[in-house]
């Protein structure tokens, strides 16, 4: 196996930085960890061959500082930059600057990222490629009255979405015309503040939908492959909590059609790298394109567990210009991932940072834990609340659920002020709709309080 690069700078933090560094080490690639002042003692810093502090704790002055990251890459002699997920991973300007400065950006080409990051452009592109879309506006709408007229025409509920939105942000469900004007105004203001782009579009909101997605790998030689489906329907406020692969309860024919649609869309977009095409699946089996994420997903380990493919290694090889050598990979067994967040489910999932007095994470057969935390770790309040991802594999779904319940039962994370989603996740796994694979995106939101899942 050839070494794709000499040295990779990881422009991220936390468990994804650790994840990328580990694969680089296996491939014989040197690594550079960039970090804020708050992360100077992090696991990524300890594991990397070199590290550079790029700013103070706030992300805007560190992990989102393009000049600081480029200077760190230049000073350490890196030849490639891996963005992980979040932060600058889907910023076409960052990718373009990396290339202009002579660094390989391990991700989608800037032009492709820009097209797919604009939700209205992505919808139009996928419609032209024959992917099904929910009724709604093909392009962004500037006129709120016109948007209201469209919503009245397609029927409520509708969802207002930011063209530049992502990560579950920049959207609002509207259930009748009386609340549309206020919802439009609030969503536009929020989109402008968060994304610097207040453009919006409207589409029909699908009740009782499942959220399924397809893992894509595409090389620079025109080959596009998919590695099966994941189900990500268990969410709170559009943020995923539990993911699994393969998506349960789908016929092989339906799964094949969704996978083929994802490949067709990525071919039309000229996609390169690892990416995810996301769909909404209606109870009647019809599916609809939602968006393309031009990066590695948080939930990528479940795909790795059922296919045996190291997605980070494939990202690096694709970025180096190597052709894909993977054939079709039918998933074997079932993998489930639970996100352990420093959040309090009893207080509407409010962030609950603090210092970990006790941190015992699970192990044992077919259990994987992706994390950066350990006993004594001080959870910084400046970033997302993810502490660890627990992933299990088993030959069938009931065994995978039982194994995850065992793994969560072994987990202890405590400290002053610290609360986690561990017990809540354990209860969700016992919910009859999850066990029957009839859950959807509304399940957690429909629960008035955590006790309702018990």
Tab-separated table of C-alpha atoms in Angstrom:
chain	number	residue	atom	x	y	z
A	1	UNK	CA	0.000	0.000	0.000
A	2	UNK	CA	1.481	3.335	-1.042
A	3	UNK	CA	1.509	6.283	1.328
A	4	UNK	CA	-0.810	8.959	-0.155
A	5	UNK	CA	0.856	11.912	1.610
A	6	UNK	CA	3.932	12.744	3.657
A	7	UNK	CA	2.199	14.853	6.326
A	8	UNK	CA	-1.460	15.679	6.961
A	9	UNK	CA	-2.672	18.598	9.047
A	10	UNK	CA	-5.980	17.848	10.787
A	11	UNK	CA	-8.026	21.043	10.868
A	12	UNK	CA	-10.417	19.943	13.589
A	13	UNK	CA	-10.681	18.810	17.199
A	14	UNK	CA	-12.183	16.133	19.419
A	15	UNK	CA	-12.972	12.594	18.400
A	16	UNK	CA	-12.841	13.228	14.643
A	17	UNK	CA	-9.307	14.624	14.912
A	18	UNK	CA	-8.297	11.502	16.849
A	19	UNK	CA	-10.035	9.342	14.249
A	20	UNK	CA	-8.138	10.881	11.318
A	21	UNK	CA	-4.787	10.768	13.139
A	22	UNK	CA	-5.182	7.058	13.834
A	23	UNK	CA	-5.720	6.162	10.184
A	24	UNK	CA	-2.818	8.367	9.138
A	25	UNK	CA	-0.562	6.537	11.578
A	26	UNK	CA	-1.616	3.179	10.129
A	27	UNK	CA	-0.779	4.478	6.641
A	28	UNK	CA	2.618	5.801	7.773
A	29	UNK	CA	1.595	9.439	7.340
A	30	UNK	CA	2.873	12.053	9.785
A	31	UNK	CA	0.222	14.284	11.354
A	32	UNK	CA	-0.161	17.810	12.666
A	33	UNK	CA	-2.875	18.651	15.183
A	34	UNK	CA	-3.987	22.256	15.331
A	35	UNK	CA	-5.670	23.258	18.567
A	36	UNK	CA	-7.126	26.134	20.509
A	37	UNK	CA	-5.857	27.188	23.911
A	38	UNK	CA	-8.722	25.186	25.460
A	39	UNK	CA	-7.554	21.995	23.716
A	40	UNK	CA	-3.815	22.184	24.395
A	41	UNK	CA	-3.947	18.974	26.453
A	42	UNK	CA	-6.348	17.106	24.179
A	43	UNK	CA	-6.030	13.521	22.974
A	44	UNK	CA	-5.440	14.710	19.404
A	45	UNK	CA	-2.484	16.798	20.552
A	46	UNK	CA	-1.022	13.824	22.387
A	47	UNK	CA	-1.435	11.449	19.433
A	48	UNK	CA	-0.226	13.703	16.632
A	49	UNK	CA	3.416	13.911	15.610
A	50	UNK	CA	3.300	17.710	15.849
A	51	UNK	CA	0.873	20.266	17.169
A	52	UNK	CA	0.323	23.985	16.695
A	53	UNK	CA	-1.834	26.294	18.796
A	54	UNK	CA	-3.811	28.453	16.381
A	55	UNK	CA	-5.788	30.687	18.705
A	56	UNK	CA	-7.821	31.113	21.886
A	57	UNK	CA	-10.791	28.963	22.868
A	58	UNK	CA	-13.553	30.568	20.734
A	59	UNK	CA	-13.887	28.673	17.451
A	60	UNK	CA	-14.103	31.859	15.391
A	61	UNK	CA	-10.568	32.720	16.486
A	62	UNK	CA	-9.119	29.210	16.183
A	63	UNK	CA	-10.787	26.348	14.321
A	64	UNK	CA	-12.566	28.761	11.962
A	65	UNK	CA	-9.483	30.916	11.337
A	66	UNK	CA	-8.373	30.070	7.809
A	67	UNK	CA	-5.166	32.185	7.960
A	68	UNK	CA	-4.065	30.484	11.210
A	69	UNK	CA	-4.645	27.005	9.800
A	70	UNK	CA	-2.825	27.758	6.550
A	71	UNK	CA	0.114	29.240	8.435
A	72	UNK	CA	0.300	26.125	10.648
A	73	UNK	CA	0.331	23.911	7.557
A	74	UNK	CA	3.047	26.009	5.965
A	75	UNK	CA	5.200	26.092	9.114
A	76	UNK	CA	5.039	22.319	9.633
A	77	UNK	CA	5.527	21.285	6.008
A	78	UNK	CA	2.160	19.529	5.623
A	79	UNK	CA	1.165	18.583	2.105
A	80	UNK	CA	-2.537	17.900	2.783
A	81	UNK	CA	-5.264	19.219	5.088
A	82	UNK	CA	-8.095	17.030	6.389
A	83	UNK	CA	-11.029	19.121	7.655
A	84	UNK	CA	-12.934	16.406	9.558
A	85	UNK	CA	-16.591	17.378	9.946
A	86	UNK	CA	-18.146	20.653	11.061
A	87	UNK	CA	-16.112	23.874	11.267
A	88	UNK	CA	-14.586	24.465	7.793
A	89	UNK	CA	-15.233	21.014	6.330
A	90	UNK	CA	-17.914	22.255	3.887
A	91	UNK	CA	-16.534	25.726	3.274
A	92	UNK	CA	-15.636	26.050	-0.428
A	93	UNK	CA	-13.586	29.165	0.286
A	94	UNK	CA	-11.383	27.206	2.691
A	95	UNK	CA	-10.942	24.398	0.162
A	96	UNK	CA	-10.034	26.942	-2.509
A	97	UNK	CA	-7.502	28.672	-0.268
A	98	UNK	CA	-5.911	25.312	0.579
A	99	UNK	CA	-5.450	24.543	-3.096
A	100	UNK	CA	-4.192	28.035	-3.914
A	101	UNK	CA	-1.583	27.745	-1.170
A	102	UNK	CA	-0.364	24.391	-2.475
A	103	UNK	CA	-2.081	22.051	-0.004
A	104	UNK	CA	-4.329	19.162	-1.000
A	105	UNK	CA	-7.762	19.563	0.539
A	106	UNK	CA	-9.090	16.146	1.588
A	107	UNK	CA	-12.653	16.666	0.479
A	108	UNK	CA	-14.912	17.632	-2.390
A	109	UNK	CA	-13.723	20.161	-5.007
A	110	UNK	CA	-14.621	23.752	-4.077
A	111	UNK	CA	-16.941	24.262	-7.058
A	112	UNK	CA	-18.867	21.067	-6.305
A	113	UNK	CA	-19.068	21.973	-2.627
A	114	UNK	CA	-20.429	25.409	-3.496
A	115	UNK	CA	-23.104	23.957	-5.798
A	116	UNK	CA	-24.279	21.339	-3.326
A	117	UNK	CA	-23.973	23.605	-0.288
A	118	UNK	CA	-26.537	25.927	-1.866
A	119	UNK	CA	-29.703	23.963	-1.179
A	120	UNK	CA	-31.722	25.533	-3.998
A	121	UNK	CA	-28.968	24.829	-6.540
A	122	UNK	CA	-28.616	21.283	-5.207
A	123	UNK	CA	-32.364	20.681	-5.522
A	124	UNK	CA	-32.362	21.884	-9.111
A	125	UNK	CA	-29.341	19.745	-9.954
A	126	UNK	CA	-30.861	16.626	-8.416
A	127	UNK	CA	-34.214	17.242	-10.080
A	128	UNK	CA	-32.445	17.381	-13.439
A	129	UNK	CA	-30.750	14.084	-12.558
A	130	UNK	CA	-34.150	12.492	-11.980
A	131	UNK	CA	-34.121	12.309	-8.186
A	132	UNK	CA	-37.555	12.739	-6.571
A	133	UNK	CA	-38.174	15.966	-4.650
A	134	UNK	CA	-40.915	16.955	-2.255
A	135	UNK	CA	-43.306	19.576	-3.656
A	136	UNK	CA	-41.881	23.033	-3.125
A	137	UNK	CA	-39.791	25.786	-4.623
A	138	UNK	CA	-37.068	24.716	-7.003
A	139	UNK	CA	-35.127	27.928	-6.348
A	140	UNK	CA	-34.770	30.380	-3.470
A	141	UNK	CA	-37.734	32.708	-2.932
A	142	UNK	CA	-37.221	36.381	-2.140
A	143	UNK	CA	-40.869	37.392	-1.799
A	144	UNK	CA	-42.557	36.292	1.451
A	145	UNK	CA	-45.995	36.727	-0.108
A	146	UNK	CA	-45.007	34.479	-2.991
A	147	UNK	CA	-43.636	31.946	-0.522
A	148	UNK	CA	-46.923	32.042	1.427
A	149	UNK	CA	-48.883	31.520	-1.796
A	150	UNK	CA	-46.732	28.505	-2.649
A	151	UNK	CA	-47.212	27.075	0.837
A	152	UNK	CA	-50.986	27.476	0.498
A	153	UNK	CA	-50.822	25.727	-2.870
A	154	UNK	CA	-48.779	22.675	-1.847
A	155	UNK	CA	-50.591	22.309	1.479
A	156	UNK	CA	-49.560	22.390	5.122
A	157	UNK	CA	-47.483	21.493	6.964
A	158	UNK	CA	-44.551	23.007	5.105
A	159	UNK	CA	-40.965	23.553	6.143
A	160	UNK	CA	-39.036	26.766	5.545
A	161	UNK	CA	-35.346	26.091	4.980
A	162	UNK	CA	-32.261	28.240	4.665
A	163	UNK	CA	-30.521	27.852	1.310
A	164	UNK	CA	-27.180	27.839	3.157
A	165	UNK	CA	-28.442	25.744	6.080
A	166	UNK	CA	-26.960	22.557	7.423
A	167	UNK	CA	-26.406	20.484	10.534
A	168	UNK	CA	-30.084	20.649	11.443
A	169	UNK	CA	-30.057	24.450	11.656
A	170	UNK	CA	-31.902	27.046	9.599
A	171	UNK	CA	-35.323	25.418	9.282
A	172	UNK	CA	-38.783	25.828	10.718
A	173	UNK	CA	-41.976	23.792	10.336
A	174	UNK	CA	-45.147	25.777	9.644
A	175	UNK	CA	-48.480	24.042	10.203
A	176	UNK	CA	-50.921	26.688	9.010
A	177	UNK	CA	-50.978	29.894	6.995
A	178	UNK	CA	-51.587	32.126	9.987
A	179	UNK	CA	-48.099	31.500	11.364
A	180	UNK	CA	-46.286	31.578	8.019
A	181	UNK	CA	-45.295	35.269	7.920
A	182	UNK	CA	-43.806	35.223	11.413
A	183	UNK	CA	-41.997	31.937	10.773
A	184	UNK	CA	-40.589	33.277	7.496
A	185	UNK	CA	-39.286	36.418	9.165
A	186	UNK	CA	-37.660	34.542	12.053
A	187	UNK	CA	-36.077	31.911	9.800
A	188	UNK	CA	-34.666	34.523	7.441
A	189	UNK	CA	-33.183	36.529	10.321
A	190	UNK	CA	-31.669	33.396	11.854
A	191	UNK	CA	-30.248	32.249	8.500
A	192	UNK	CA	-28.645	35.639	7.890
A	193	UNK	CA	-27.140	35.676	11.386
A	194	UNK	CA	-25.853	32.076	11.405
A	195	UNK	CA	-24.918	31.511	7.765
A	196	UNK	CA	-24.501	35.054	6.442
A	197	UNK	CA	-27.153	34.235	3.836
A	198	UNK	CA	-30.829	34.950	4.410
A	199	UNK	CA	-32.177	33.210	1.299
A	200	UNK	CA	-34.933	30.669	1.928
A	201	UNK	CA	-36.993	28.068	0.137
A	202	UNK	CA	-40.174	26.181	0.981
A	203	UNK	CA	-41.134	22.537	0.611
A	204	UNK	CA	-43.840	20.221	1.861
A	205	UNK	CA	-43.093	18.858	5.334
A	206	UNK	CA	-43.313	15.095	5.444
A	207	UNK	CA	-44.898	13.796	8.616
A	208	UNK	CA	-43.857	10.412	10.043
A	209	UNK	CA	-40.838	10.239	7.764
A	210	UNK	CA	-37.671	8.260	8.204
A	211	UNK	CA	-34.283	9.833	7.588
A	212	UNK	CA	-32.095	7.541	5.500
A	213	UNK	CA	-28.785	8.340	3.865
A	214	UNK	CA	-26.325	6.785	1.451
A	215	UNK	CA	-22.555	6.734	1.923
A	216	UNK	CA	-20.791	7.697	-1.307
A	217	UNK	CA	-17.173	7.373	-2.419
A	218	UNK	CA	-16.185	8.989	-5.717
A	219	UNK	CA	-12.731	9.264	-7.264
A	220	UNK	CA	-11.175	11.740	-9.697
A	221	UNK	CA	-11.522	9.226	-12.533
A	222	UNK	CA	-15.327	9.321	-12.674
A	223	UNK	CA	-16.063	6.233	-10.579
A	224	UNK	CA	-18.832	6.590	-7.983
A	225	UNK	CA	-19.655	3.843	-5.490
A	226	UNK	CA	-22.120	3.650	-2.650
A	227	UNK	CA	-21.546	1.657	0.524
A	228	UNK	CA	-25.114	1.085	1.575
A	229	UNK	CA	-27.701	2.932	3.613
A	230	UNK	CA	-27.859	4.268	7.148
A	231	UNK	CA	-30.932	5.128	9.184
A	232	UNK	CA	-30.631	8.346	11.202
A	233	UNK	CA	-34.264	8.854	12.189
A	234	UNK	CA	-33.779	9.143	15.952
A	235	UNK	CA	-33.228	12.889	16.323
A	236	UNK	CA	-33.985	15.728	18.659
A	237	UNK	CA	-34.378	19.147	17.036
A	238	UNK	CA	-32.918	17.716	13.806
A	239	UNK	CA	-29.777	16.534	15.646
A	240	UNK	CA	-29.081	12.806	15.324
A	241	UNK	CA	-28.739	10.649	18.437
A	242	UNK	CA	-28.768	7.071	17.116
A	243	UNK	CA	-27.706	5.760	13.703
A	244	UNK	CA	-27.554	2.286	12.229
A	245	UNK	CA	-26.563	0.443	9.094
A	246	UNK	CA	-28.082	-1.056	7.096
A	247	UNK	CA	-31.323	0.920	7.353
A	248	UNK	CA	-33.775	-1.578	8.862
A	249	UNK	CA	-37.134	-2.578	7.449
A	250	UNK	CA	-36.375	-1.749	3.810
A	251	UNK	CA	-36.774	-4.271	1.054
A	252	UNK	CA	-33.608	-4.998	-0.937
A	253	UNK	CA	-35.296	-3.533	-4.009
A	254	UNK	CA	-36.095	-0.234	-2.262
A	255	UNK	CA	-32.605	0.006	-0.775
A	256	UNK	CA	-31.120	-0.578	-4.229
A	257	UNK	CA	-33.278	2.162	-5.756
A	258	UNK	CA	-32.269	4.675	-3.085
A	259	UNK	CA	-28.593	3.769	-3.473
A	260	UNK	CA	-28.783	4.039	-7.259
A	261	UNK	CA	-30.445	7.456	-6.985
A	262	UNK	CA	-27.640	8.681	-4.731
A	263	UNK	CA	-24.996	7.501	-7.187
A	264	UNK	CA	-26.851	9.112	-10.100
A	265	UNK	CA	-27.058	12.429	-8.256
A	266	UNK	CA	-23.358	12.433	-7.376
A	267	UNK	CA	-22.400	11.573	-10.943
A	268	UNK	CA	-24.467	14.517	-12.166
A	269	UNK	CA	-22.765	16.816	-9.647
A	270	UNK	CA	-19.245	15.664	-10.585
A	271	UNK	CA	-18.720	14.672	-6.981
A	272	UNK	CA	-15.275	13.640	-5.685
A	273	UNK	CA	-14.441	12.282	-2.227
A	274	UNK	CA	-16.517	10.834	0.581
A	275	UNK	CA	-20.012	12.255	0.834
A	276	UNK	CA	-23.514	11.447	1.969
A	277	UNK	CA	-26.782	11.835	0.088
A	278	UNK	CA	-29.697	12.232	2.480
A	279	UNK	CA	-33.311	11.278	1.801
A	280	UNK	CA	-36.661	11.359	3.533
A	281	UNK	CA	-38.566	8.080	3.328
A	282	UNK	CA	-42.364	8.189	3.522
A	283	UNK	CA	-44.439	5.428	5.124
A	284	UNK	CA	-45.668	4.395	1.666
A	285	UNK	CA	-42.091	3.672	0.533
A	286	UNK	CA	-41.633	6.778	-1.601
A	287	UNK	CA	-38.371	8.610	-0.992
A	288	UNK	CA	-37.314	12.202	-1.603
A	289	UNK	CA	-33.942	13.904	-1.956
A	290	UNK	CA	-33.061	16.182	0.955
A	291	UNK	CA	-29.397	17.248	0.693
A	292	UNK	CA	-25.808	16.220	0.061
A	293	UNK	CA	-23.229	16.503	2.834
A	294	UNK	CA	-19.811	17.071	1.261
A	295	UNK	CA	-17.785	15.608	4.112
A	296	UNK	CA	-17.326	12.662	6.406
A	297	UNK	CA	-20.392	12.179	8.599
A	298	UNK	CA	-20.339	11.784	12.373
A	299	UNK	CA	-22.065	8.426	11.868
A	300	UNK	CA	-19.555	7.051	9.350
A	301	UNK	CA	-18.367	4.268	11.734
A	302	UNK	CA	-21.544	2.223	11.273
A	303	UNK	CA	-20.784	1.973	7.560
A	304	UNK	CA	-17.192	1.001	8.327
A	305	UNK	CA	-18.358	-1.720	10.707
A	306	UNK	CA	-20.651	-3.445	8.193
A	307	UNK	CA	-18.396	-3.046	5.140
A	308	UNK	CA	-14.867	-3.307	6.550
A	309	UNK	CA	-13.881	-0.142	4.682
A	310	UNK	CA	-11.780	2.566	6.353
A	311	UNK	CA	-13.488	5.672	4.983
A	312	UNK	CA	-10.717	8.024	6.096
A	313	UNK	CA	-8.129	5.932	4.270
A	314	UNK	CA	-10.308	6.034	1.156
A	315	UNK	CA	-10.639	9.816	1.493
A	316	UNK	CA	-6.863	10.166	1.567
A	317	UNK	CA	-6.346	7.895	-1.426
A	318	UNK	CA	-8.989	9.714	-3.462
A	319	UNK	CA	-7.438	13.090	-2.563
A	320	UNK	CA	-4.076	11.754	-3.763
A	321	UNK	CA	-5.633	10.929	-7.137
A	322	UNK	CA	-5.762	7.152	-6.755
A	323	UNK	CA	-8.636	5.305	-8.458
A	324	UNK	CA	-11.194	3.496	-6.350
A	325	UNK	CA	-10.473	-0.201	-6.155
A	326	UNK	CA	-13.558	-1.097	-4.123
A	327	UNK	CA	-16.177	-3.233	-5.758
A	328	UNK	CA	-19.752	-3.469	-4.579
A	329	UNK	CA	-19.780	-4.046	-0.805
A	330	UNK	CA	-22.926	-5.699	0.480
A	331	UNK	CA	-23.184	-4.978	4.220
A	332	UNK	CA	-22.623	-7.862	6.587
A	333	UNK	CA	-24.404	-7.778	9.911
A	334	UNK	CA	-25.794	-4.722	11.689
A	335	UNK	CA	-24.008	-1.773	13.303
A	336	UNK	CA	-25.557	0.786	15.666
A	337	UNK	CA	-24.043	4.049	16.915
A	338	UNK	CA	-25.142	6.043	19.964
A	339	UNK	CA	-23.892	9.570	20.568
A	340	UNK	CA	-22.991	10.294	24.187
A	341	UNK	CA	-23.467	14.027	24.578
A	342	UNK	CA	-22.867	16.267	27.574
A	343	UNK	CA	-26.521	17.263	27.640
A	344	UNK	CA	-29.315	16.935	30.181
A	345	UNK	CA	-32.398	15.224	28.700
A	346	UNK	CA	-34.366	16.261	31.781
A	347	UNK	CA	-33.758	19.926	30.860
A	348	UNK	CA	-34.596	19.811	27.142
A	349	UNK	CA	-31.096	18.563	26.306
A	350	UNK	CA	-29.430	21.683	27.708
A	351	UNK	CA	-25.595	21.567	27.517
A	352	UNK	CA	-24.063	20.247	30.750
A	353	UNK	CA	-20.281	20.770	30.685
A	354	UNK	CA	-17.949	20.170	33.602
A	355	UNK	CA	-14.924	18.138	34.676
A	356	UNK	CA	-15.191	14.356	34.527
A	357	UNK	CA	-14.533	12.825	37.938
A	358	UNK	CA	-15.332	9.363	36.629
A	359	UNK	CA	-15.177	8.184	33.022
A	360	UNK	CA	-15.611	4.471	32.356
A	361	UNK	CA	-16.323	3.667	28.705
A	362	UNK	CA	-17.444	0.274	27.382
A	363	UNK	CA	-15.347	-2.398	25.708
A	364	UNK	CA	-15.687	-6.059	24.882
A	365	UNK	CA	-16.458	-8.029	21.724
A	366	UNK	CA	-17.485	-5.973	18.692
A	367	UNK	CA	-17.643	-2.670	20.589
A	368	UNK	CA	-15.899	0.437	19.274
A	369	UNK	CA	-15.653	3.772	21.103
A	370	UNK	CA	-14.581	6.922	19.274
A	371	UNK	CA	-13.756	9.595	21.840
A	372	UNK	CA	-11.296	12.170	23.097
A	373	UNK	CA	-12.344	12.127	26.762
A	374	UNK	CA	-10.997	10.401	29.871
A	375	UNK	CA	-11.149	10.840	33.637
A	376	UNK	CA	-10.197	14.390	34.584
A	377	UNK	CA	-11.208	15.792	31.180
A	378	UNK	CA	-12.698	19.290	31.420
A	379	UNK	CA	-15.520	19.589	28.892
A	380	UNK	CA	-15.058	22.996	27.254
A	381	UNK	CA	-18.237	25.046	26.848
A	382	UNK	CA	-17.065	26.515	23.540
A	383	UNK	CA	-17.809	23.593	21.203
A	384	UNK	CA	-20.396	20.913	20.499
A	385	UNK	CA	-21.421	18.594	23.313
A	386	UNK	CA	-20.309	15.260	21.808
A	387	UNK	CA	-18.247	13.251	24.313
A	388	UNK	CA	-18.060	9.855	22.658
A	389	UNK	CA	-19.607	7.648	20.029
A	390	UNK	CA	-20.324	4.061	21.035
A	391	UNK	CA	-20.592	1.729	18.047
A	392	UNK	CA	-21.441	-1.961	18.140
A	393	UNK	CA	-21.635	-4.685	15.502
A	394	UNK	CA	-23.570	-7.944	15.536
A	395	UNK	CA	-24.721	-10.452	12.918
A	396	UNK	CA	-28.375	-9.392	13.354
A	397	UNK	CA	-30.338	-6.424	14.666
A	398	UNK	CA	-31.716	-7.923	17.930
A	399	UNK	CA	-28.199	-8.937	18.937
A	400	UNK	CA	-26.843	-5.505	17.995
A	401	UNK	CA	-29.484	-3.828	20.189
A	402	UNK	CA	-28.682	-6.153	23.086
A	403	UNK	CA	-24.963	-5.480	22.655
A	404	UNK	CA	-25.516	-1.702	22.642
A	405	UNK	CA	-27.661	-1.951	25.782
A	406	UNK	CA	-24.834	-3.870	27.442
A	407	UNK	CA	-22.287	-1.296	26.298
A	408	UNK	CA	-24.326	1.633	27.600
A	409	UNK	CA	-24.845	-0.183	30.912
A	410	UNK	CA	-21.048	-0.328	31.279
A	411	UNK	CA	-20.738	3.430	30.706
A	412	UNK	CA	-20.217	5.782	33.634
A	413	UNK	CA	-19.538	9.484	33.054
A	414	UNK	CA	-19.910	11.730	36.085
A	415	UNK	CA	-18.698	15.060	37.399
A	416	UNK	CA	-20.003	18.252	39.020
A	417	UNK	CA	-22.689	19.682	36.751
A	418	UNK	CA	-22.165	16.967	34.145
A	419	UNK	CA	-25.170	15.208	32.643
A	420	UNK	CA	-25.165	12.912	29.617
A	421	UNK	CA	-27.578	11.254	27.224
A	422	UNK	CA	-26.488	7.755	28.274
A	423	UNK	CA	-29.593	6.714	30.224
A	424	UNK	CA	-31.902	8.356	27.711
A	425	UNK	CA	-30.290	6.385	24.881
A	426	UNK	CA	-30.638	3.169	26.875
A	427	UNK	CA	-34.359	3.861	27.219
A	428	UNK	CA	-34.749	4.682	23.531
A	429	UNK	CA	-33.245	1.307	22.624
A	430	UNK	CA	-36.038	-0.326	24.645
A	431	UNK	CA	-38.800	1.625	22.910
A	432	UNK	CA	-41.111	-0.808	21.086
A	433	UNK	CA	-41.136	1.285	17.913
A	434	UNK	CA	-37.339	1.264	17.713
A	435	UNK	CA	-37.199	-2.458	18.341
A	436	UNK	CA	-39.802	-3.002	15.611
A	437	UNK	CA	-37.954	-0.621	13.252
A	438	UNK	CA	-41.110	1.494	12.872
A	439	UNK	CA	-39.560	4.617	14.412
A	440	UNK	CA	-39.355	7.910	12.521
A	441	UNK	CA	-37.985	11.429	12.934
A	442	UNK	CA	-40.941	12.459	15.107
A	443	UNK	CA	-40.466	9.810	17.791
A	444	UNK	CA	-38.223	11.692	20.226
A	445	UNK	CA	-40.008	14.998	19.695
A	446	UNK	CA	-43.323	13.339	20.481
A	447	UNK	CA	-42.085	12.284	23.897
A	448	UNK	CA	-43.052	14.936	26.405
A	449	UNK	CA	-40.343	13.880	28.810
A	450	UNK	CA	-37.657	11.182	28.968
A	451	UNK	CA	-39.755	9.059	31.315
A	452	UNK	CA	-42.235	8.557	28.467
A	453	UNK	CA	-39.845	6.236	26.660
A	454	UNK	CA	-39.525	3.852	29.566
